[in-house]
Tab-separated table of C-alpha atoms in Angstrom:
chain	number	residue	atom	x	y	z
A	1	UNK	CA	-0.223	-0.118	-0.131
A	2	UNK	CA	1.404	3.239	-0.877
A	3	UNK	CA	1.143	5.933	1.528
A	4	UNK	CA	1.291	9.571	0.377
A	5	UNK	CA	1.906	12.365	2.879
A	6	UNK	CA	-0.553	15.273	2.732
A	7	UNK	CA	-0.815	18.508	4.780
A	8	UNK	CA	-3.717	18.600	7.644
A	9	UNK	CA	-4.659	21.737	9.568
A	10	UNK	CA	-5.356	21.097	13.168
A	11	UNK	CA	-8.098	23.096	14.905
A	12	UNK	CA	-9.655	23.248	18.071
A	13	UNK	CA	-13.164	23.836	19.162
A	14	UNK	CA	-14.966	24.170	22.552
A	15	UNK	CA	-18.840	23.491	22.242
A	16	UNK	CA	-21.112	23.086	25.140
A	17	UNK	CA	-21.855	19.774	25.703
A	18	UNK	CA	-25.557	20.283	24.386
A	19	UNK	CA	-24.178	21.434	21.093
A	20	UNK	CA	-22.100	18.398	20.581
A	21	UNK	CA	-24.307	16.541	17.947
A	22	UNK	CA	-24.845	19.803	15.961
A	23	UNK	CA	-21.335	20.429	15.815
A	24	UNK	CA	-20.233	16.900	14.723
A	25	UNK	CA	-23.370	17.212	12.419
A	26	UNK	CA	-21.518	20.292	10.806
A	27	UNK	CA	-18.169	18.990	10.539
A	28	UNK	CA	-19.076	15.472	9.280
A	29	UNK	CA	-20.929	16.755	6.308
A	30	UNK	CA	-17.871	18.592	5.244
A	31	UNK	CA	-16.354	14.777	4.594
A	32	UNK	CA	-12.806	15.706	5.258
A	33	UNK	CA	-12.613	16.046	9.540
A	34	UNK	CA	-11.358	13.452	11.591
A	35	UNK	CA	-12.043	13.920	15.396
A	36	UNK	CA	-10.389	13.420	17.954
A	37	UNK	CA	-11.218	14.528	21.841
A	38	UNK	CA	-9.091	15.165	24.564
A	39	UNK	CA	-9.782	12.559	27.679
A	40	UNK	CA	-7.888	15.616	29.454
A	41	UNK	CA	-10.744	18.157	29.191
A	42	UNK	CA	-13.732	16.392	28.700
A	43	UNK	CA	-15.698	12.914	29.078
A	44	UNK	CA	-15.155	11.198	25.352
A	45	UNK	CA	-17.793	10.141	23.616
A	46	UNK	CA	-18.514	6.804	23.065
A	47	UNK	CA	-18.429	6.983	19.352
A	48	UNK	CA	-18.959	3.578	17.982
A	49	UNK	CA	-21.850	3.282	20.321
A	50	UNK	CA	-23.430	6.115	18.964
A	51	UNK	CA	-22.669	4.875	15.503
A	52	UNK	CA	-23.953	1.589	15.628
A	53	UNK	CA	-27.134	2.951	17.454
A	54	UNK	CA	-27.365	5.367	14.413
A	55	UNK	CA	-27.015	2.569	11.834
A	56	UNK	CA	-29.709	0.802	13.136
A	57	UNK	CA	-31.796	3.607	13.667
A	58	UNK	CA	-31.487	4.345	9.838
A	59	UNK	CA	-32.026	0.849	8.999
A	60	UNK	CA	-35.506	0.700	10.704
A	61	UNK	CA	-36.349	4.164	9.539
A	62	UNK	CA	-36.075	3.004	5.907
A	63	UNK	CA	-37.441	-0.439	6.191
A	64	UNK	CA	-40.493	1.238	7.571
A	65	UNK	CA	-40.515	4.486	5.325
A	66	UNK	CA	-44.030	3.347	4.082
A	67	UNK	CA	-45.469	3.077	7.533
A	68	UNK	CA	-44.346	6.559	8.704
A	69	UNK	CA	-45.211	9.912	7.591
A	70	UNK	CA	-42.712	12.524	7.218
A	71	UNK	CA	-42.428	15.055	9.614
A	72	UNK	CA	-40.160	18.077	9.489
A	73	UNK	CA	-39.269	17.937	13.111
A	74	UNK	CA	-37.690	21.287	14.319
A	75	UNK	CA	-34.046	20.648	16.108
A	76	UNK	CA	-34.005	20.724	19.798
A	77	UNK	CA	-31.210	21.368	22.432
A	78	UNK	CA	-29.635	18.588	23.524
A	79	UNK	CA	-29.966	18.019	27.037
A	80	UNK	CA	-28.384	14.924	27.296
A	81	UNK	CA	-25.479	13.006	26.562
A	82	UNK	CA	-25.072	11.866	23.095
A	83	UNK	CA	-24.768	8.188	23.415
A	84	UNK	CA	-28.064	8.851	25.677
A	85	UNK	CA	-29.886	10.625	23.062
A	86	UNK	CA	-29.344	8.093	20.480
A	87	UNK	CA	-30.300	4.910	22.602
A	88	UNK	CA	-33.423	6.713	23.563
A	89	UNK	CA	-34.347	7.620	20.043
A	90	UNK	CA	-33.578	4.105	18.497
A	91	UNK	CA	-35.588	2.273	21.678
A	92	UNK	CA	-38.561	5.022	20.764
A	93	UNK	CA	-38.548	3.892	16.862
A	94	UNK	CA	-38.337	0.318	17.695
A	95	UNK	CA	-41.708	0.476	20.010
A	96	UNK	CA	-43.369	2.638	16.715
A	97	UNK	CA	-42.035	-0.224	14.613
A	98	UNK	CA	-43.567	-2.599	16.751
A	99	UNK	CA	-46.848	-1.043	16.995
A	100	UNK	CA	-46.579	-0.796	13.245
A	101	UNK	CA	-46.214	-4.825	12.535
A	102	UNK	CA	-49.204	-5.443	15.090
A	103	UNK	CA	-51.447	-2.901	12.893
A	104	UNK	CA	-50.204	-4.526	9.615
A	105	UNK	CA	-50.971	-7.694	11.284
A	106	UNK	CA	-54.241	-6.614	12.267
A	107	UNK	CA	-55.382	-5.320	8.817
A	108	UNK	CA	-53.720	-8.728	6.831
A	109	UNK	CA	-55.873	-10.547	8.976
A	110	UNK	CA	-59.001	-8.213	8.394
A	111	UNK	CA	-58.444	-8.063	4.734
A	112	UNK	CA	-57.975	-11.959	4.400
A	113	UNK	CA	-60.988	-12.509	6.101
A	114	UNK	CA	-63.242	-10.224	4.166
A	115	UNK	CA	-61.660	-11.751	0.705
A	116	UNK	CA	-63.083	-15.009	2.058
A	117	UNK	CA	-66.251	-13.729	3.290
A	118	UNK	CA	-66.590	-12.101	-0.459
A	119	UNK	CA	-66.106	-15.683	-1.914
A	120	UNK	CA	-68.383	-16.973	0.614
A	121	UNK	CA	-71.088	-14.368	-0.449
A	122	UNK	CA	-70.833	-14.818	-4.214
A	123	UNK	CA	-70.943	-18.804	-3.822
A	124	UNK	CA	-73.995	-18.355	-1.334
A	125	UNK	CA	-75.425	-15.965	-3.983
A	126	UNK	CA	-74.937	-18.623	-6.680
A	127	UNK	CA	-76.293	-21.304	-4.919
A	128	UNK	CA	-79.563	-19.115	-4.646
A	129	UNK	CA	-80.212	-20.872	-1.049
A	130	UNK	CA	-80.606	-24.388	-2.359
A	131	UNK	CA	-77.915	-26.041	-0.306
A	132	UNK	CA	-79.377	-26.097	3.480
A	133	UNK	CA	-76.209	-28.495	4.771
A	134	UNK	CA	-73.850	-25.782	3.706
A	135	UNK	CA	-73.379	-24.543	7.613
A	136	UNK	CA	-72.329	-28.323	8.170
A	137	UNK	CA	-68.819	-27.566	6.212
A	138	UNK	CA	-67.559	-25.609	8.928
A	139	UNK	CA	-67.506	-28.560	11.103
A	140	UNK	CA	-64.606	-31.299	9.862
A	141	UNK	CA	-64.999	-34.594	11.111
A	142	UNK	CA	-63.009	-37.635	11.478
A	143	UNK	CA	-64.789	-39.669	9.022
A	144	UNK	CA	-65.245	-37.157	6.228
A	145	UNK	CA	-63.531	-33.819	4.517
A	146	UNK	CA	-65.135	-30.885	3.619
A	147	UNK	CA	-64.344	-28.254	1.335
A	148	UNK	CA	-65.833	-25.399	-0.936
A	149	UNK	CA	-63.120	-24.021	-3.375
A	150	UNK	CA	-63.111	-20.744	-5.556
A	151	UNK	CA	-61.797	-21.312	-8.782
A	152	UNK	CA	-61.361	-18.457	-11.610
A	153	UNK	CA	-63.928	-18.311	-14.547
A	154	UNK	CA	-60.646	-17.763	-16.894
A	155	UNK	CA	-59.655	-21.123	-15.790
A	156	UNK	CA	-62.591	-22.978	-16.526
A	157	UNK	CA	-62.342	-26.842	-14.721
A	158	UNK	CA	-64.858	-29.597	-15.539
A	159	UNK	CA	-67.647	-30.316	-13.056
A	160	UNK	CA	-66.109	-33.644	-12.564
A	161	UNK	CA	-62.534	-32.378	-12.364
A	162	UNK	CA	-62.148	-33.918	-8.861
A	163	UNK	CA	-64.372	-37.216	-8.352
A	164	UNK	CA	-64.778	-36.037	-4.750
A	165	UNK	CA	-67.145	-32.722	-6.018
A	166	UNK	CA	-70.678	-32.983	-4.158
A	167	UNK	CA	-72.041	-30.004	-5.866
A	168	UNK	CA	-70.732	-27.151	-8.490
A	169	UNK	CA	-72.035	-23.822	-9.313
A	170	UNK	CA	-71.231	-20.862	-11.364
A	171	UNK	CA	-70.847	-17.007	-9.850
A	172	UNK	CA	-70.201	-13.936	-11.293
A	173	UNK	CA	-66.398	-14.219	-11.198
A	174	UNK	CA	-65.610	-17.991	-10.005
A	175	UNK	CA	-66.613	-21.539	-10.276
A	176	UNK	CA	-67.396	-22.772	-7.180
A	177	UNK	CA	-66.699	-26.159	-6.177
A	178	UNK	CA	-68.346	-27.997	-3.487
A	179	UNK	CA	-66.068	-31.359	-2.552
A	180	UNK	CA	-66.815	-34.193	0.419
A	181	UNK	CA	-64.149	-37.160	0.612
A	182	UNK	CA	-62.357	-39.287	2.733
A	183	UNK	CA	-60.083	-37.051	5.158
A	184	UNK	CA	-56.787	-39.188	3.807
A	185	UNK	CA	-57.853	-37.493	0.483
A	186	UNK	CA	-57.612	-33.875	1.922
A	187	UNK	CA	-53.760	-33.053	0.753
A	188	UNK	CA	-54.581	-34.513	-2.870
A	189	UNK	CA	-57.909	-32.601	-3.115
A	190	UNK	CA	-56.292	-29.075	-1.983
A	191	UNK	CA	-52.991	-29.502	-4.189
A	192	UNK	CA	-55.186	-30.026	-7.070
A	193	UNK	CA	-57.532	-26.948	-6.581
A	194	UNK	CA	-54.201	-24.942	-5.904
A	195	UNK	CA	-52.914	-25.817	-9.107
A	196	UNK	CA	-55.782	-24.641	-11.075
A	197	UNK	CA	-55.183	-21.283	-9.294
A	198	UNK	CA	-58.356	-21.668	-6.758
A	199	UNK	CA	-58.775	-20.692	-3.442
A	200	UNK	CA	-60.234	-22.414	-0.276
A	201	UNK	CA	-63.152	-20.874	1.314
A	202	UNK	CA	-63.282	-21.281	5.243
A	203	UNK	CA	-66.486	-21.461	5.861
A	204	UNK	CA	-67.240	-19.910	9.525
A	205	UNK	CA	-68.207	-21.779	12.503
A	206	UNK	CA	-71.391	-18.471	13.065
A	207	UNK	CA	-73.026	-19.138	9.895
A	208	UNK	CA	-76.399	-19.862	10.414
A	209	UNK	CA	-77.872	-23.494	9.051
A	210	UNK	CA	-81.113	-21.569	7.584
A	211	UNK	CA	-80.153	-20.109	3.797
A	212	UNK	CA	-82.307	-17.413	4.472
A	213	UNK	CA	-80.151	-16.197	7.241
A	214	UNK	CA	-76.809	-16.644	5.694
A	215	UNK	CA	-76.840	-13.856	3.126
A	216	UNK	CA	-77.444	-11.345	6.108
A	217	UNK	CA	-74.454	-12.637	8.365
A	218	UNK	CA	-72.373	-12.642	6.041
A	219	UNK	CA	-73.222	-9.350	4.565
A	220	UNK	CA	-73.051	-7.965	8.137
A	221	UNK	CA	-69.862	-9.266	8.992
A	222	UNK	CA	-68.196	-7.781	5.651
A	223	UNK	CA	-69.775	-4.429	6.594
A	224	UNK	CA	-67.972	-4.497	9.936
A	225	UNK	CA	-64.391	-5.492	8.851
A	226	UNK	CA	-64.872	-2.597	6.702
A	227	UNK	CA	-65.736	-0.086	9.370
A	228	UNK	CA	-62.718	-1.323	11.409
A	229	UNK	CA	-60.558	-1.387	8.247
A	230	UNK	CA	-61.840	2.522	7.982
A	231	UNK	CA	-61.092	3.180	11.743
A	232	UNK	CA	-58.162	1.579	12.778
A	233	UNK	CA	-56.232	3.121	15.266
A	234	UNK	CA	-52.900	4.768	13.623
A	235	UNK	CA	-49.344	4.098	15.438
A	236	UNK	CA	-48.883	6.935	18.045
A	237	UNK	CA	-45.731	8.970	16.589
A	238	UNK	CA	-45.304	11.067	19.958
A	239	UNK	CA	-41.619	12.746	20.401
């Protein structure tokens, strides 16, 4: 490695500890300043601790940039040690991220349930209230596997696509297959429908046995989910 000596200009600066971060930020912004603190005059900064905390902070801020609003916070005086300020800022951001994860998980669950209920709603509409035992599909047994699959219309399947098909109806956007077979064939049946881009519909255990009540129950539940999605509490971004 070839070393080439260059002239360096040395200077000293004395700043209040509350202004340390501001000064360091200004010096670092030049890209040409190397810092050396005098341990005989002041308590040395733990630069590695601050660097690691800021690096983790920036990584989290980038990862969650879509969840957090852009807020132009005015600079405030540093009344604590920079190491402590960095640790507290990172701890606060981690708490926000944890809250954001919980909210996103809740939203995902609600949206998944809504999609499932919308498919169930379309299936019930296609059945025209003719399947009085439809609610029994929510209760599995050791002797019989039961399932409902929604398949896209642009990938038409024969009504006898699977020998276990018990009922077949066409909806506005999907073909629906009601399946009943031995429990040992469940995995084979589900893989067969998944290979054709079909979705398995979960029939909720609260679904009434009377077809006349099923549609109103499903519609009411969808409205409730959509209301929760609209008023879902945002993350609290307190300083």
